[in-house]
Amino acid sequence: MVKKHKFSVLSVILFFSFGMASAQLSLLKDFENSNLIAKNVSIREQQILVDSLIAAEAEFEEFDEEEYPAGYLYTEWDNSTLNPYQVKIAALPDSFVINCSDFFPPVENAVTSEYGFRWGRFHAGTDFRVKVGDSIRSAFDGKVRITKMGKGKKGYGYFIVVRHDNGLETLYAHLSKILVKPDQIVKSGEIIGLGGNTGRSTGPHLHFEMRFLGNAFNPRKMVDFECFSVYNDTYTIKKKGTFSEMTDYLNNPARYYTVKSGDTLGKIARNHRTTIAKIQQLNKMGKSTTIRAGKKLRIS
Ligand SMILES: [Zn+2]
């Protein structure tokens, strides 16, 4: 369900007008001139036209940006696509002030994995230790946009995306249970799901993301996860700065590993979620080339 609200009443009516058969189009002009009876148009045809105009008005009602959190910032509300906006970092506003004074920690447990590059891929969130069934809470006031099961064993498992009044979106993944429905209003601190181990997960944990116009950034820039509180009541998103880890990664995706004694190519490949063949190819190694401790290997 994608709702765009880029249309004015006029454009919706014009759309309907041009979509109509030419007979109906001339009917519209007649209608405006109140000449329907004089031109001997049937009651049935009048009814069709009136119904179309009512439908056009009803359609417009759905595009009320007031209905959606930060509707002035986001051009659509989509209950299934994680990032329907596709706004590149370079296209973001230079700076945007987020009111984060209503922040509530999703969980108050230890961080087990940080945002950033790891295991040969980019980790777009922060992981927290949870037990299956632990309460997971909305980080700010907002409205639930997505509740679903990620595809296959590689994804987020059961996850929730909430759009917040402050312009952010947050994502909560690997849940055992979802306790909210799409389009449901939630308050900061409200329990929205239960911690779990679904999707690409090797033990119960919460994968938590903060996103701005579809782009994930490190939640630690705003939140102190040792005290579970925000550093300030506002956080200024800066196009240059807030997304630095992602920009660095995109600009320089090559990553290196220094071989330690006892390492084998198989072990390094396993630990970095890659293959022996890929490492050999990246480092222009022959099939029989051996590795030595201290040697730097490109692993992605
Ligand atoms: Zn994660």
Tab-separated table of C-alpha atoms and ligand atoms in Angstrom:
chain	number	residue	atom	x	y	z
A	1	MET	CA	0.000	0.000	0.000
A	2	VAL	CA	1.821	3.108	-1.241
A	3	LYS	CA	0.218	6.428	-0.581
A	4	LYS	CA	1.727	9.437	-2.268
A	5	HIS	CA	0.489	12.862	-1.466
A	6	LYS	CA	2.030	14.990	-4.118
A	7	PHE	CA	-1.252	15.864	-5.752
A	8	SER	CA	-3.522	18.850	-5.376
A	9	VAL	CA	-7.312	18.569	-5.590
A	10	LEU	CA	-7.087	20.218	-8.994
A	11	SER	CA	-4.561	17.733	-10.363
A	12	VAL	CA	-6.585	14.792	-9.057
A	13	ILE	CA	-9.713	16.168	-10.732
A	14	LEU	CA	-7.742	16.896	-13.915
A	15	PHE	CA	-6.400	13.333	-13.837
A	16	PHE	CA	-9.921	12.009	-13.595
A	17	SER	CA	-11.064	14.395	-16.312
A	18	PHE	CA	-8.409	13.353	-18.839
A	19	GLY	CA	-8.933	9.731	-17.924
A	20	MET	CA	-12.566	9.948	-18.879
A	21	ALA	CA	-13.891	9.275	-22.321
A	22	SER	CA	-14.205	12.437	-24.387
A	23	ALA	CA	-17.979	12.323	-24.047
A	24	GLN	CA	-17.600	12.499	-20.279
A	25	LEU	CA	-15.000	15.251	-20.595
A	26	SER	CA	-17.440	17.456	-22.438
A	27	LEU	CA	-19.955	16.420	-19.805
A	28	LEU	CA	-17.653	17.885	-17.169
A	29	LYS	CA	-17.599	21.229	-18.982
A	30	ASP	CA	-21.356	21.076	-19.282
A	31	PHE	CA	-21.611	20.317	-15.590
A	32	GLU	CA	-19.591	23.417	-14.766
A	33	ASN	CA	-21.897	25.486	-16.934
A	34	SER	CA	-24.999	23.964	-15.347
A	35	ASN	CA	-26.218	23.068	-18.798
A	36	LEU	CA	-26.887	19.415	-18.059
A	37	ILE	CA	-30.644	19.560	-18.315
A	38	ALA	CA	-30.646	21.909	-21.291
A	39	LYS	CA	-28.339	19.482	-23.192
A	40	ASN	CA	-30.658	16.617	-22.279
A	41	VAL	CA	-28.037	14.528	-20.428
A	42	SER	CA	-29.501	11.516	-18.673
A	43	ILE	CA	-29.766	11.284	-14.909
A	44	ARG	CA	-27.575	8.166	-15.107
A	45	GLU	CA	-24.736	10.113	-16.805
A	46	GLN	CA	-25.026	12.914	-14.264
A	47	GLN	CA	-24.768	10.372	-11.482
A	48	ILE	CA	-21.595	8.838	-13.014
A	49	LEU	CA	-19.956	12.263	-13.157
A	50	VAL	CA	-20.914	13.174	-9.595
A	51	ASP	CA	-19.642	9.793	-8.370
A	52	SER	CA	-16.299	10.378	-10.153
A	53	LEU	CA	-15.892	13.774	-8.518
A	54	ILE	CA	-16.737	12.356	-5.088
A	55	ALA	CA	-14.217	9.541	-5.680
A	56	ALA	CA	-11.588	12.130	-6.646
A	57	GLU	CA	-12.232	14.046	-3.430
A	58	ALA	CA	-12.111	10.838	-1.365
A	59	GLU	CA	-8.788	9.883	-2.985
A	60	PHE	CA	-7.409	13.266	-2.045
A	61	GLU	CA	-8.462	12.825	1.592
A	62	GLU	CA	-6.065	9.839	1.806
A	63	PHE	CA	-3.070	11.993	0.883
A	64	ASP	CA	-3.272	14.139	3.986
A	65	GLU	CA	0.345	14.602	5.086
A	66	GLU	CA	-0.857	15.530	8.568
A	67	GLU	CA	-1.901	11.903	8.939
A	68	TYR	CA	1.686	10.651	8.791
A	69	PRO	CA	4.578	11.475	11.120
A	70	ALA	CA	6.987	13.933	9.473
A	71	GLY	CA	4.678	13.997	6.442
A	72	TYR	CA	6.307	17.270	5.355
A	73	LEU	CA	9.631	15.433	4.994
A	74	TYR	CA	8.588	12.110	3.506
A	75	THR	CA	6.612	11.942	0.270
A	76	GLU	CA	5.080	8.556	0.858
A	77	TRP	CA	3.798	6.053	3.370
A	78	ASP	CA	4.508	2.452	2.423
A	79	ASN	CA	3.555	-0.509	4.633
A	80	SER	CA	5.927	-3.029	3.022
A	81	THR	CA	9.070	-1.492	1.497
A	82	LEU	CA	11.870	-0.806	3.965
A	83	ASN	CA	13.303	2.111	1.986
A	84	PRO	CA	10.815	3.328	-0.614
A	85	TYR	CA	12.411	6.811	-0.647
A	86	GLN	CA	15.770	6.000	-2.282
A	87	VAL	CA	17.315	9.340	-1.289
A	88	LYS	CA	21.098	9.216	-1.715
A	89	ILE	CA	23.215	10.680	1.116
A	90	ALA	CA	24.453	13.377	-1.283
A	91	ALA	CA	20.832	14.455	-1.863
A	92	LEU	CA	19.987	14.871	1.856
A	93	PRO	CA	19.553	18.332	3.391
A	94	ASP	CA	22.909	19.741	4.603
A	95	SER	CA	21.576	19.731	8.157
A	96	PHE	CA	18.329	18.853	9.883
A	97	VAL	CA	17.545	19.216	13.589
A	98	ILE	CA	15.974	16.166	15.246
A	99	ASN	CA	14.075	16.606	18.500
A	100	CYS	CA	15.122	13.506	20.417
A	101	SER	CA	14.019	14.651	23.887
A	102	ASP	CA	11.406	11.873	24.086
A	103	PHE	CA	13.980	9.092	23.531
A	104	PHE	CA	13.369	5.832	25.406
A	105	PRO	CA	15.889	2.963	25.066
A	106	PRO	CA	14.456	-0.020	23.100
A	107	VAL	CA	16.205	-2.256	25.658
A	108	GLU	CA	18.622	-1.487	28.486
A	109	ASN	CA	21.094	-4.257	27.745
A	110	ALA	CA	24.718	-4.415	26.653
A	111	VAL	CA	25.720	-3.670	23.059
A	112	THR	CA	27.037	-6.851	21.448
A	113	SER	CA	27.860	-5.518	17.987
A	114	GLU	CA	28.441	-1.971	16.797
A	115	TYR	CA	27.194	-0.156	13.717
A	116	GLY	CA	29.732	-0.194	10.888
A	117	PHE	CA	31.809	-2.504	8.769
A	118	ARG	CA	32.243	-6.032	10.119
A	119	TRP	CA	32.584	-9.562	8.778
A	120	GLY	CA	33.040	-8.359	5.237
A	121	ARG	CA	29.792	-6.436	5.097
A	122	PHE	CA	28.236	-3.251	6.378
A	123	HIS	CA	26.256	-3.632	9.610
A	124	ALA	CA	23.645	-0.868	9.462
A	125	GLY	CA	22.516	-1.118	13.081
A	126	THR	CA	23.520	-1.699	16.683
A	127	ASP	CA	22.976	-5.121	18.296
A	128	PHE	CA	21.920	-5.597	21.932
A	129	ARG	CA	21.869	-8.762	24.000
A	130	VAL	CA	18.308	-9.880	24.790
A	131	LYS	CA	16.568	-12.976	26.082
A	132	VAL	CA	13.746	-14.403	23.976
A	133	GLY	CA	10.588	-12.689	25.190
A	134	ASP	CA	12.236	-9.509	26.534
A	135	SER	CA	10.223	-6.304	26.012
A	136	ILE	CA	11.285	-4.189	23.013
A	137	ARG	CA	10.153	-0.555	23.209
A	138	SER	CA	9.618	2.214	20.658
A	139	ALA	CA	12.471	4.732	20.854
A	140	PHE	CA	10.264	7.796	20.193
A	141	ASP	CA	6.613	8.759	19.617
A	142	GLY	CA	5.420	7.730	16.183
A	143	LYS	CA	3.360	5.503	13.937
A	144	VAL	CA	4.132	1.904	12.954
A	145	ARG	CA	4.909	1.717	9.230
A	146	ILE	CA	5.970	-1.935	8.697
A	147	THR	CA	5.508	-5.179	10.636
A	148	LYS	CA	6.665	-8.250	8.789
A	149	MET	CA	8.832	-11.343	8.487
A	150	GLY	CA	11.977	-10.735	6.463
A	151	LYS	CA	12.550	-13.051	3.520
A	152	GLY	CA	14.487	-16.288	4.070
A	153	LYS	CA	16.993	-17.146	6.757
A	154	LYS	CA	19.294	-14.252	5.818
A	155	GLY	CA	17.092	-11.329	6.733
A	156	TYR	CA	15.782	-9.387	9.684
A	157	GLY	CA	13.388	-12.134	10.803
A	158	TYR	CA	10.296	-10.584	12.367
A	159	PHE	CA	10.863	-6.839	12.265
A	160	ILE	CA	9.094	-3.528	12.879
A	161	VAL	CA	9.697	-0.112	11.317
A	162	VAL	CA	8.299	2.954	13.091
A	163	ARG	CA	8.146	6.456	11.581
A	164	HIS	CA	8.604	9.108	14.240
A	165	ASP	CA	7.208	12.598	14.623
A	166	ASN	CA	10.798	13.908	14.825
A	167	GLY	CA	11.633	12.813	11.245
A	168	LEU	CA	13.517	9.590	12.034
A	169	GLU	CA	12.573	5.997	11.361
A	170	THR	CA	13.693	3.162	13.646
A	171	LEU	CA	13.877	-0.561	12.922
A	172	TYR	CA	13.729	-3.455	15.411
A	173	ALA	CA	14.732	-6.903	14.088
A	174	HIS	CA	15.023	-10.631	14.959
A	175	LEU	CA	11.921	-10.402	17.166
A	176	SER	CA	10.087	-13.460	18.479
A	177	LYS	CA	6.758	-11.621	18.491
A	178	ILE	CA	5.284	-8.431	17.007
A	179	LEU	CA	2.754	-6.700	19.272
A	180	VAL	CA	1.688	-3.798	17.027
A	181	LYS	CA	-0.056	-3.359	13.676
A	182	PRO	CA	0.815	-1.135	10.693
A	183	ASP	CA	-0.594	2.413	11.037
A	184	GLN	CA	-0.817	2.039	14.838
A	185	ILE	CA	0.206	5.113	16.829
A	186	VAL	CA	2.863	4.307	19.442
A	187	LYS	CA	4.327	6.320	22.300
A	188	SER	CA	7.987	6.494	23.211
A	189	GLY	CA	8.723	3.581	25.565
A	190	GLU	CA	5.640	1.610	24.513
A	191	ILE	CA	6.273	-2.147	24.174
A	192	ILE	CA	6.014	-2.999	20.446
A	193	GLY	CA	7.505	-6.510	20.299
A	194	LEU	CA	9.415	-9.239	22.092
A	195	GLY	CA	13.102	-10.032	21.665
A	196	GLY	CA	14.027	-13.129	19.698
A	197	ASN	CA	16.321	-14.991	17.370
A	198	THR	CA	14.511	-14.959	13.986
A	199	GLY	CA	16.208	-14.302	10.611
A	200	ARG	CA	19.996	-14.020	10.258
A	201	SER	CA	20.814	-14.408	13.905
A	202	THR	CA	23.135	-16.702	15.813
A	203	GLY	CA	21.613	-16.099	19.226
A	204	PRO	CA	18.861	-13.940	20.700
A	205	HIS	CA	19.601	-10.249	20.103
A	206	LEU	CA	17.925	-7.023	19.051
A	207	HIS	CA	19.183	-5.399	15.863
A	208	PHE	CA	18.256	-1.709	16.140
A	209	GLU	CA	18.586	0.866	13.355
A	210	MET	CA	18.073	4.615	13.158
A	211	ARG	CA	17.315	5.937	9.702
A	212	PHE	CA	16.786	9.366	8.190
A	213	LEU	CA	15.053	9.420	4.791
A	214	GLY	CA	16.025	5.773	4.371
A	215	ASN	CA	19.710	6.183	5.289
A	216	ALA	CA	20.915	4.355	8.396
A	217	PHE	CA	23.372	6.100	10.708
A	218	ASN	CA	25.162	5.109	13.911
A	219	PRO	CA	22.689	5.494	16.828
A	220	ARG	CA	25.678	6.171	19.104
A	221	LYS	CA	25.956	9.623	17.509
A	222	MET	CA	22.782	10.545	19.388
A	223	VAL	CA	22.530	8.028	22.235
A	224	ASP	CA	24.899	7.047	25.037
A	225	PHE	CA	24.281	3.295	25.288
A	226	GLU	CA	26.173	3.083	28.583
A	227	CYS	CA	23.668	5.467	30.244
A	228	PHE	CA	20.786	4.678	27.841
A	229	SER	CA	20.031	8.356	27.324
A	230	VAL	CA	20.512	10.954	24.587
A	231	TYR	CA	23.483	13.326	24.821
A	232	ASN	CA	21.237	16.332	24.104
A	233	ASP	CA	17.541	17.049	23.580
A	234	THR	CA	18.266	17.699	19.916
A	235	TYR	CA	20.599	16.070	17.440
A	236	THR	CA	21.560	17.807	14.222
A	237	ILE	CA	21.787	15.418	11.302
A	238	LYS	CA	24.588	16.597	9.044
A	239	LYS	CA	24.922	15.309	5.526
A	240	LYS	CA	28.696	15.408	6.074
A	241	GLY	CA	29.339	13.717	9.423
A	242	THR	CA	26.269	11.768	10.449
A	243	PHE	CA	26.721	9.209	7.676
A	244	SER	CA	30.552	9.188	7.721
A	245	GLU	CA	30.970	5.417	8.285
A	246	MET	CA	28.652	4.634	5.376
A	247	THR	CA	30.262	7.246	3.099
A	248	ASP	CA	33.751	5.926	3.946
A	249	TYR	CA	32.614	2.402	3.218
A	250	LEU	CA	31.009	3.364	-0.092
A	251	ASN	CA	34.083	5.372	-1.106
A	252	ASN	CA	36.546	2.683	-0.042
A	253	PRO	CA	34.933	-0.718	0.240
A	254	ALA	CA	38.323	-2.492	0.314
A	255	ARG	CA	39.106	-3.985	3.726
A	256	TYR	CA	42.299	-5.664	4.926
A	257	TYR	CA	43.282	-8.255	7.527
A	258	THR	CA	46.732	-8.869	8.948
A	259	VAL	CA	47.517	-12.598	9.078
A	260	LYS	CA	48.284	-13.992	12.540
A	261	SER	CA	50.319	-17.113	13.278
A	262	GLY	CA	48.138	-20.216	13.163
A	263	ASP	CA	45.769	-18.655	10.583
A	264	THR	CA	44.758	-20.599	7.518
A	265	LEU	CA	43.019	-19.155	4.442
A	266	GLY	CA	39.983	-21.281	5.300
A	267	LYS	CA	39.792	-19.857	8.824
A	268	ILE	CA	40.215	-16.251	7.603
A	269	ALA	CA	37.570	-16.779	4.914
A	270	ARG	CA	35.150	-18.250	7.459
A	271	ASN	CA	35.731	-15.480	9.989
A	272	HIS	CA	35.124	-12.783	7.377
A	273	ARG	CA	32.134	-14.489	5.770
A	274	THR	CA	33.914	-14.839	2.453
A	275	THR	CA	35.515	-17.680	0.475
A	276	ILE	CA	39.102	-18.864	-0.079
A	277	ALA	CA	38.639	-18.328	-3.833
A	278	LYS	CA	37.511	-14.711	-3.281
A	279	ILE	CA	40.550	-13.910	-1.065
A	280	GLN	CA	42.882	-15.534	-3.606
A	281	GLN	CA	41.320	-13.487	-6.382
A	282	LEU	CA	41.435	-10.168	-4.461
A	283	ASN	CA	45.102	-10.702	-3.587
A	284	LYS	CA	46.072	-12.132	-6.981
A	285	MET	CA	47.310	-15.280	-5.245
A	286	GLY	CA	47.956	-18.580	-7.010
A	287	LYS	CA	46.124	-21.663	-5.760
A	288	SER	CA	49.291	-22.880	-3.997
A	289	THR	CA	50.430	-19.546	-2.518
A	290	THR	CA	50.840	-19.881	1.264
A	291	ILE	CA	50.124	-17.109	3.752
A	292	ARG	CA	52.571	-15.860	6.392
A	293	ALA	CA	51.941	-14.113	9.689
A	294	GLY	CA	52.212	-10.329	9.355
A	295	LYS	CA	51.135	-10.312	5.709
A	296	LYS	CA	48.249	-7.972	4.902
A	297	LEU	CA	45.420	-9.590	2.997
A	298	ARG	CA	42.611	-7.805	1.254
A	299	ILE	CA	39.427	-9.534	2.422
A	300	SER	CA	36.759	-7.464	0.617
B	1	ZN	ZN	22.639	-6.437	13.786
